Amino acid sequence: MSSTPVEVDAAVVLLGASVTAITHPLLYVKLLIQVGHEPLPPAAGTTMFGRPVLYLPGFFSYAQYILKVDGKLGLFRGLSPRIVSSTISTVVRGKIKRRELQSKKDEHQNSFRKLVQETSHEMIFQCLSKVATHPFHVMSVRCMAQFVGRETKYSGLFSCIMKIFKEEGLSGFYIGFVPHVLGEVLFLWCCNLLAYFINTYAVDDSFSQASTIRSYTKFVMGITLSVLTYPFTLVADVMAVNNCGLAAGLPPRFPVFKSWLHCWNHLSIEGQLFRGSRLFFRRAPVTLPPSVED
């Protein structure tokens, strides 16, 4: 029996929620690294060329530390807001995918004008999706960041909503929204445009595997650009925690930022714009010895 669209959507949402739950410990550790929480000392190691270097704890060591402090459930702190956010995003992506498939049926030509039109529509859907999901992202980030100072300010989903609205108003749900959206929009346009130009001008139709290469171009571009646009994600997460009453976002760990540009500039000066982008083989930052004058 063929499945109805409602059944397919329900299955996709359920699958998305399951993936979110499974990968949550990864994002939890990543968030703690983003806010600069390093509770474990670095370990001595060597590079592939035999050069001695200090490595900060990787994901597994960090996760074991969280297990030791909070138990197994501690790895899933802040999961419920992420599941709500994931469900909304999954529904939006499903609608975008259906629109793309319908567009391919209606028009077979691969024109640049068509690319711009489709990307513009996708951008609008993505921005509307972020408007709906960003409040849950802020709640999830703050729940996870409580691990740093052992606070219990943000506990449940409804409790988070009431706490943020009471203390910061509606604007509190959209702290860090601008860099988050800018990163998504920049990623979307660059990925689609680069994939289009590579598939159109770099891949020769006479090559036997041309169709296979074209099918993977966008995927490869996405991996590359996700690294380049990572600073937007970092700034958005740091801003979501900054000056909200948690130790993870207050001095001396972070100054109180006036705007996300102030945050970006601060992280850039410290050379930390890509902090948290790697969960394995993390080198300890080099600290210069004090000068004679000091």
Coordinates of C-alpha atoms in Angstrom, one line a residue, residues 7 217 242 248 251 289:
E7 CA 2.2 9.4 6.9
T217 CA 28.9 18.7 -6.2
N242 CA 25.9 36.4 26.9
A248 CA 29.1 30.9 30.9
P251 CA 32.9 38.2 33.0
P289 CA 55.5 33.7 27.9

